[in-house]
Short mmCIF file of N, CA and C in Angstrom, two decimals:
data_model
loop_
_atom_site.label_atom_id
_atom_site.label_comp_id
_atom_site.label_asym_id
_atom_site.label_seq_id
_atom_site.Cartn_x
_atom_site.Cartn_y
_atom_site.Cartn_z
N MET R 15 78.94 111.50 107.46
CA MET R 15 79.97 111.50 106.45
C MET R 15 79.32 111.20 105.11
N THR R 16 79.73 111.92 104.10
CA THR R 16 79.20 111.70 102.76
C THR R 16 80.14 110.80 101.98
N GLY R 17 79.59 109.78 101.32
CA GLY R 17 80.39 108.88 100.51
C GLY R 17 80.73 109.53 99.18
N PHE R 18 81.60 108.88 98.46
CA PHE R 18 81.94 109.38 97.14
C PHE R 18 82.20 108.21 96.22
N ALA R 19 82.07 108.44 94.95
CA ALA R 19 82.35 107.43 93.95
C ALA R 19 83.38 108.00 92.99
N GLN R 20 84.26 107.13 92.55
CA GLN R 20 85.25 107.55 91.58
C GLN R 20 84.89 106.92 90.25
N GLY R 21 85.08 107.65 89.18
CA GLY R 21 84.70 107.19 87.85
C GLY R 21 85.30 105.85 87.50
N GLY R 22 84.58 105.08 86.74
CA GLY R 22 85.05 103.79 86.27
C GLY R 22 85.13 103.80 84.76
N ARG R 23 85.30 102.64 84.20
CA ARG R 23 85.34 102.55 82.75
C ARG R 23 84.61 101.29 82.32
N MET R 24 84.00 101.36 81.18
CA MET R 24 83.29 100.22 80.62
C MET R 24 84.22 99.53 79.64
N LEU R 25 84.41 98.24 79.82
CA LEU R 25 85.16 97.45 78.85
C LEU R 25 84.16 96.84 77.89
N ARG R 26 84.38 97.06 76.63
CA ARG R 26 83.52 96.46 75.61
C ARG R 26 84.37 95.49 74.81
N PHE R 27 83.90 94.26 74.74
CA PHE R 27 84.61 93.23 74.02
C PHE R 27 83.93 93.00 72.68
N SER R 28 84.74 92.93 71.63
CA SER R 28 84.17 92.66 70.30
C SER R 28 84.03 91.15 70.16
N HIS R 29 84.34 90.63 69.03
CA HIS R 29 84.21 89.20 68.79
C HIS R 29 85.32 88.39 69.47
N THR R 30 86.27 89.06 70.09
CA THR R 30 87.37 88.33 70.72
C THR R 30 86.89 87.59 71.96
N ALA R 31 87.67 86.63 72.34
CA ALA R 31 87.36 85.88 73.56
C ALA R 31 87.72 86.71 74.78
N VAL R 32 87.14 86.36 75.90
CA VAL R 32 87.43 87.03 77.17
C VAL R 32 88.33 86.10 77.98
N GLY R 33 89.46 86.65 78.41
CA GLY R 33 90.39 85.88 79.22
C GLY R 33 90.33 86.30 80.67
N VAL R 34 90.51 85.34 81.55
CA VAL R 34 90.55 85.60 82.99
C VAL R 34 91.83 84.99 83.53
N GLN R 35 92.62 85.81 84.20
CA GLN R 35 93.83 85.32 84.84
C GLN R 35 93.78 85.74 86.30
N GLN R 36 94.39 84.93 87.15
CA GLN R 36 94.43 85.27 88.57
C GLN R 36 95.77 84.88 89.14
N GLY R 37 96.11 85.51 90.25
CA GLY R 37 97.39 85.21 90.89
C GLY R 37 97.44 85.72 92.30
N ARG R 38 98.60 85.53 92.89
CA ARG R 38 98.83 85.90 94.29
C ARG R 38 100.20 86.54 94.37
N ALA R 39 100.33 87.58 95.18
CA ALA R 39 101.61 88.26 95.37
C ALA R 39 101.88 88.43 96.86
N PHE R 40 103.05 88.00 97.27
CA PHE R 40 103.50 88.25 98.64
C PHE R 40 104.25 89.57 98.61
N LEU R 41 103.70 90.62 99.22
CA LEU R 41 104.24 91.97 99.07
C LEU R 41 105.48 92.21 99.92
N PHE R 42 105.43 91.84 101.18
CA PHE R 42 106.58 92.05 102.05
C PHE R 42 106.37 91.32 103.37
N SER R 43 107.47 91.15 104.08
CA SER R 43 107.46 90.64 105.45
C SER R 43 108.38 91.56 106.24
N ALA R 44 107.83 92.62 106.80
CA ALA R 44 108.62 93.70 107.40
C ALA R 44 109.04 93.43 108.84
N PHE R 45 108.36 92.55 109.55
CA PHE R 45 108.71 92.36 110.96
C PHE R 45 110.00 91.57 111.12
N GLU R 46 110.34 90.71 110.16
CA GLU R 46 111.54 89.88 110.27
C GLU R 46 112.82 90.70 110.23
N ASP R 47 112.82 91.77 109.42
CA ASP R 47 114.03 92.59 109.29
C ASP R 47 113.80 94.03 109.77
N ASN R 48 112.75 94.23 110.55
CA ASN R 48 112.41 95.56 111.07
C ASN R 48 112.28 96.59 109.94
N GLY R 49 111.60 96.20 108.87
CA GLY R 49 111.40 97.07 107.73
C GLY R 49 110.49 98.24 108.05
N PRO R 50 110.43 99.22 107.15
CA PRO R 50 109.70 100.46 107.42
C PRO R 50 108.18 100.27 107.58
N MET R 51 107.59 99.26 106.99
CA MET R 51 106.15 99.05 107.18
C MET R 51 105.86 98.66 108.63
N TRP R 52 106.82 98.03 109.29
CA TRP R 52 106.65 97.59 110.67
C TRP R 52 107.16 98.62 111.67
N THR R 53 108.27 99.26 111.37
CA THR R 53 108.90 100.16 112.35
C THR R 53 108.69 101.65 112.04
N GLY R 54 108.31 101.97 110.82
CA GLY R 54 108.20 103.37 110.43
C GLY R 54 106.87 104.01 110.82
N THR R 55 106.81 105.30 110.58
CA THR R 55 105.57 106.05 110.74
C THR R 55 105.42 106.97 109.54
N GLY R 56 104.24 107.54 109.41
CA GLY R 56 103.99 108.42 108.28
C GLY R 56 103.67 107.63 107.02
N ALA R 57 103.71 108.31 105.90
CA ALA R 57 103.36 107.69 104.63
C ALA R 57 104.43 106.69 104.21
N ARG R 58 103.98 105.48 103.87
CA ARG R 58 104.87 104.43 103.39
C ARG R 58 104.17 103.71 102.24
N VAL R 59 104.95 103.25 101.27
CA VAL R 59 104.36 102.61 100.09
C VAL R 59 105.26 101.48 99.62
N GLN R 60 104.64 100.43 99.11
CA GLN R 60 105.36 99.29 98.54
C GLN R 60 104.80 99.05 97.15
N HIS R 61 105.66 98.98 96.14
CA HIS R 61 105.27 98.69 94.76
C HIS R 61 105.76 97.29 94.39
N VAL R 62 104.87 96.48 93.82
CA VAL R 62 105.24 95.14 93.39
C VAL R 62 104.79 94.96 91.94
N PRO R 63 105.73 94.77 91.01
CA PRO R 63 105.34 94.55 89.62
C PRO R 63 104.75 93.15 89.44
N VAL R 64 103.67 93.08 88.67
CA VAL R 64 103.02 91.80 88.37
C VAL R 64 102.96 91.66 86.85
N SER R 65 103.45 90.54 86.34
CA SER R 65 103.38 90.26 84.91
C SER R 65 102.33 89.16 84.68
N PHE R 66 101.49 89.37 83.68
CA PHE R 66 100.51 88.34 83.36
C PHE R 66 101.22 87.17 82.68
N PRO R 67 100.87 85.93 83.02
CA PRO R 67 101.48 84.78 82.35
C PRO R 67 101.25 84.81 80.83
N THR R 68 100.09 85.28 80.43
CA THR R 68 99.75 85.44 79.01
C THR R 68 99.24 86.86 78.81
N PRO R 69 99.87 87.63 77.91
CA PRO R 69 99.39 88.99 77.69
C PRO R 69 97.97 89.02 77.13
N PHE R 70 97.24 90.08 77.48
CA PHE R 70 95.91 90.31 76.93
C PHE R 70 96.06 91.04 75.60
N LEU R 71 94.99 91.10 74.81
CA LEU R 71 95.01 91.85 73.55
C LEU R 71 94.84 93.35 73.78
N GLY R 72 94.28 93.72 74.92
CA GLY R 72 94.05 95.12 75.28
C GLY R 72 94.10 95.24 76.79
N LEU R 73 93.74 96.41 77.28
CA LEU R 73 93.77 96.63 78.73
C LEU R 73 92.72 95.78 79.44
N PRO R 74 93.12 95.01 80.43
CA PRO R 74 92.15 94.25 81.22
C PRO R 74 91.65 95.08 82.39
N ALA R 75 90.57 94.64 82.97
CA ALA R 75 90.12 95.17 84.26
C ALA R 75 90.81 94.33 85.33
N VAL R 76 91.43 94.98 86.29
CA VAL R 76 92.19 94.27 87.33
C VAL R 76 91.59 94.59 88.69
N HIS R 77 91.33 93.54 89.46
CA HIS R 77 90.83 93.69 90.82
C HIS R 77 91.87 93.09 91.76
N VAL R 78 92.20 93.81 92.84
CA VAL R 78 93.12 93.30 93.85
C VAL R 78 92.45 93.34 95.21
N GLY R 79 92.86 92.44 96.07
CA GLY R 79 92.33 92.42 97.42
C GLY R 79 93.32 91.78 98.37
N LEU R 80 93.23 92.14 99.62
CA LEU R 80 94.09 91.54 100.64
C LEU R 80 93.64 90.11 100.90
N SER R 81 94.55 89.17 100.82
CA SER R 81 94.22 87.78 101.15
C SER R 81 94.86 87.37 102.47
N MET R 82 95.82 88.17 102.95
CA MET R 82 96.40 87.96 104.26
C MET R 82 97.06 89.27 104.70
N TRP R 83 96.80 89.65 105.91
CA TRP R 83 97.54 90.77 106.48
C TRP R 83 97.80 90.48 107.94
N ASP R 84 98.98 90.85 108.36
CA ASP R 84 99.41 90.69 109.73
C ASP R 84 99.75 92.10 110.19
N ILE R 85 98.88 92.63 111.05
CA ILE R 85 98.97 94.05 111.40
C ILE R 85 98.81 94.23 112.91
N SER R 86 99.53 95.15 113.47
CA SER R 86 99.47 95.41 114.90
C SER R 86 98.11 95.99 115.28
N VAL R 87 97.59 95.53 116.40
CA VAL R 87 96.33 96.09 116.91
C VAL R 87 96.59 97.21 117.92
N GLU R 88 97.85 97.53 118.15
CA GLU R 88 98.21 98.56 119.12
C GLU R 88 98.23 99.96 118.52
N ALA R 89 97.92 100.05 117.23
CA ALA R 89 97.89 101.35 116.54
C ALA R 89 96.70 101.34 115.58
N ASN R 90 96.45 102.46 114.96
CA ASN R 90 95.38 102.53 113.96
C ASN R 90 95.71 101.63 112.78
N GLN R 91 94.69 101.06 112.19
CA GLN R 91 94.87 100.15 111.05
C GLN R 91 94.42 100.85 109.78
N ARG R 92 95.39 101.39 109.04
CA ARG R 92 95.11 102.14 107.83
C ARG R 92 95.86 101.49 106.67
N VAL R 93 95.14 101.03 105.68
CA VAL R 93 95.79 100.45 104.50
C VAL R 93 95.01 100.82 103.25
N ASP R 94 95.74 100.86 102.14
CA ASP R 94 95.16 101.09 100.84
C ASP R 94 95.89 100.18 99.87
N ILE R 95 95.15 99.46 99.04
CA ILE R 95 95.76 98.57 98.06
C ILE R 95 95.10 98.83 96.72
N ALA R 96 95.90 98.85 95.65
CA ALA R 96 95.36 99.18 94.33
C ALA R 96 96.22 98.58 93.23
N ALA R 97 95.60 98.42 92.07
CA ALA R 97 96.32 98.07 90.84
C ALA R 97 96.53 99.37 90.08
N GLU R 98 97.78 99.69 89.77
CA GLU R 98 98.11 100.91 89.04
C GLU R 98 98.95 100.55 87.83
N GLU R 99 99.03 101.47 86.88
CA GLU R 99 99.83 101.29 85.66
C GLU R 99 99.48 99.98 84.94
N VAL R 100 98.19 99.73 84.77
CA VAL R 100 97.73 98.51 84.12
C VAL R 100 98.01 98.57 82.62
N THR R 101 98.61 97.50 82.10
CA THR R 101 98.85 97.35 80.67
C THR R 101 98.37 95.96 80.26
N ALA R 102 98.50 95.64 79.00
CA ALA R 102 98.12 94.31 78.50
C ALA R 102 99.04 93.22 79.02
N THR R 103 100.22 93.60 79.52
CA THR R 103 101.20 92.61 79.97
C THR R 103 101.35 92.53 81.49
N GLY R 104 100.74 93.46 82.22
CA GLY R 104 100.86 93.41 83.67
C GLY R 104 100.39 94.70 84.33
N PHE R 105 100.73 94.85 85.60
CA PHE R 105 100.35 96.03 86.37
C PHE R 105 101.27 96.15 87.57
N THR R 106 101.14 97.24 88.29
CA THR R 106 101.87 97.43 89.54
C THR R 106 100.89 97.33 90.69
N LEU R 107 101.18 96.43 91.60
CA LEU R 107 100.38 96.28 92.82
C LEU R 107 100.95 97.24 93.84
N VAL R 108 100.11 98.14 94.36
CA VAL R 108 100.58 99.20 95.25
C VAL R 108 99.88 99.08 96.60
N PHE R 109 100.67 99.00 97.66
CA PHE R 109 100.17 98.94 99.02
C PHE R 109 100.67 100.17 99.76
N ARG R 110 99.74 100.88 100.41
CA ARG R 110 100.09 102.09 101.14
C ARG R 110 99.57 102.01 102.57
N THR R 111 100.30 102.65 103.47
CA THR R 111 99.83 102.87 104.82
C THR R 111 100.36 104.23 105.28
N TRP R 112 99.89 104.70 106.40
CA TRP R 112 100.28 106.02 106.89
C TRP R 112 100.04 106.09 108.38
N GLY R 113 100.44 107.22 108.96
CA GLY R 113 100.25 107.42 110.40
C GLY R 113 101.11 106.45 111.20
N ASP R 114 100.53 105.93 112.28
CA ASP R 114 101.27 105.02 113.16
C ASP R 114 100.98 103.55 112.89
N THR R 115 100.34 103.25 111.79
CA THR R 115 100.01 101.87 111.44
C THR R 115 101.28 101.03 111.33
N ARG R 116 101.22 99.81 111.90
CA ARG R 116 102.36 98.88 111.85
C ARG R 116 101.91 97.62 111.14
N VAL R 117 102.49 97.39 109.95
CA VAL R 117 102.12 96.22 109.14
C VAL R 117 103.31 95.27 109.11
N ALA R 118 103.09 94.04 109.58
CA ALA R 118 104.16 93.04 109.60
C ALA R 118 104.34 92.39 108.24
N ARG R 119 103.24 91.95 107.63
CA ARG R 119 103.33 91.31 106.31
C ARG R 119 101.99 91.35 105.61
N VAL R 120 102.05 91.25 104.28
CA VAL R 120 100.85 91.36 103.45
C VAL R 120 100.97 90.42 102.25
N ARG R 121 99.85 89.79 101.94
CA ARG R 121 99.71 89.02 100.71
C ARG R 121 98.43 89.50 100.03
N ALA R 122 98.48 89.60 98.71
CA ALA R 122 97.31 90.06 97.95
C ALA R 122 97.00 89.07 96.83
N ASP R 123 95.73 88.91 96.53
CA ASP R 123 95.29 88.13 95.37
C ASP R 123 94.79 89.10 94.32
N TRP R 124 94.93 88.74 93.04
CA TRP R 124 94.48 89.60 91.96
C TRP R 124 93.72 88.78 90.92
N LEU R 125 92.87 89.50 90.19
CA LEU R 125 92.06 88.91 89.13
C LEU R 125 92.04 89.90 87.98
N ALA R 126 92.38 89.43 86.78
CA ALA R 126 92.39 90.29 85.60
C ALA R 126 91.45 89.68 84.55
N ILE R 127 90.60 90.52 83.97
CA ILE R 127 89.63 90.09 82.96
C ILE R 127 89.78 91.01 81.76
N GLY R 128 90.01 90.42 80.59
CA GLY R 128 90.20 91.25 79.41
C GLY R 128 90.15 90.46 78.13
N PRO R 129 90.31 91.18 77.01
CA PRO R 129 90.23 90.53 75.70
C PRO R 129 91.47 89.66 75.43
N THR R 130 91.23 88.52 74.83
CA THR R 130 92.31 87.61 74.48
C THR R 130 92.02 87.00 73.11
N ASP R 131 92.98 86.28 72.59
CA ASP R 131 92.75 85.69 71.27
C ASP R 131 91.79 84.50 71.38
N HIS R 132 91.29 84.10 70.25
CA HIS R 132 90.31 83.02 70.17
C HIS R 132 90.83 81.98 69.19
N VAL R 133 90.47 80.76 69.41
CA VAL R 133 90.93 79.67 68.56
C VAL R 133 90.54 79.89 67.09
N ASP R 134 89.45 80.59 66.84
CA ASP R 134 89.00 80.84 65.47
C ASP R 134 89.64 82.07 64.81
N ASP R 135 90.44 82.81 65.59
CA ASP R 135 91.14 83.97 65.01
C ASP R 135 92.25 83.47 64.09
N PHE R 136 92.56 84.24 63.09
CA PHE R 136 93.68 83.89 62.21
C PHE R 136 94.43 85.16 61.85
N ALA R 137 95.70 85.00 61.58
CA ALA R 137 96.54 86.14 61.25
C ALA R 137 96.62 86.31 59.76
N VAL R 138 96.62 87.54 59.29
CA VAL R 138 96.78 87.84 57.89
C VAL R 138 98.17 88.42 57.70
N ASP R 139 98.95 87.79 56.85
CA ASP R 139 100.31 88.29 56.60
C ASP R 139 100.32 89.41 55.62
#
């Protein structure tokens, strides 16, 4: 099998400070109410909006990862997690599965790094 790489982007920070924010999102608990991630088949997706406690001055780089997953071992284990629609104020955490995968619950941690204000900055009216 041949691997592939998807294009990235370089963040360049000027004289502004660099801010780092992190958080945790509980995406769903599908086994308690027999939700589609647990009982369904085929393509399924869950969108969770995340707001940054403090907005960045520009687009941050956002990294997401699974910090807990409860998944059936009786079927294939297929998952995809990503940060989409990233803005200075937040992003959408997107979890996808497909086929016969059965996901009971998922928690994700995120890390955002981007430009922020600095104590030495001043506003000009």
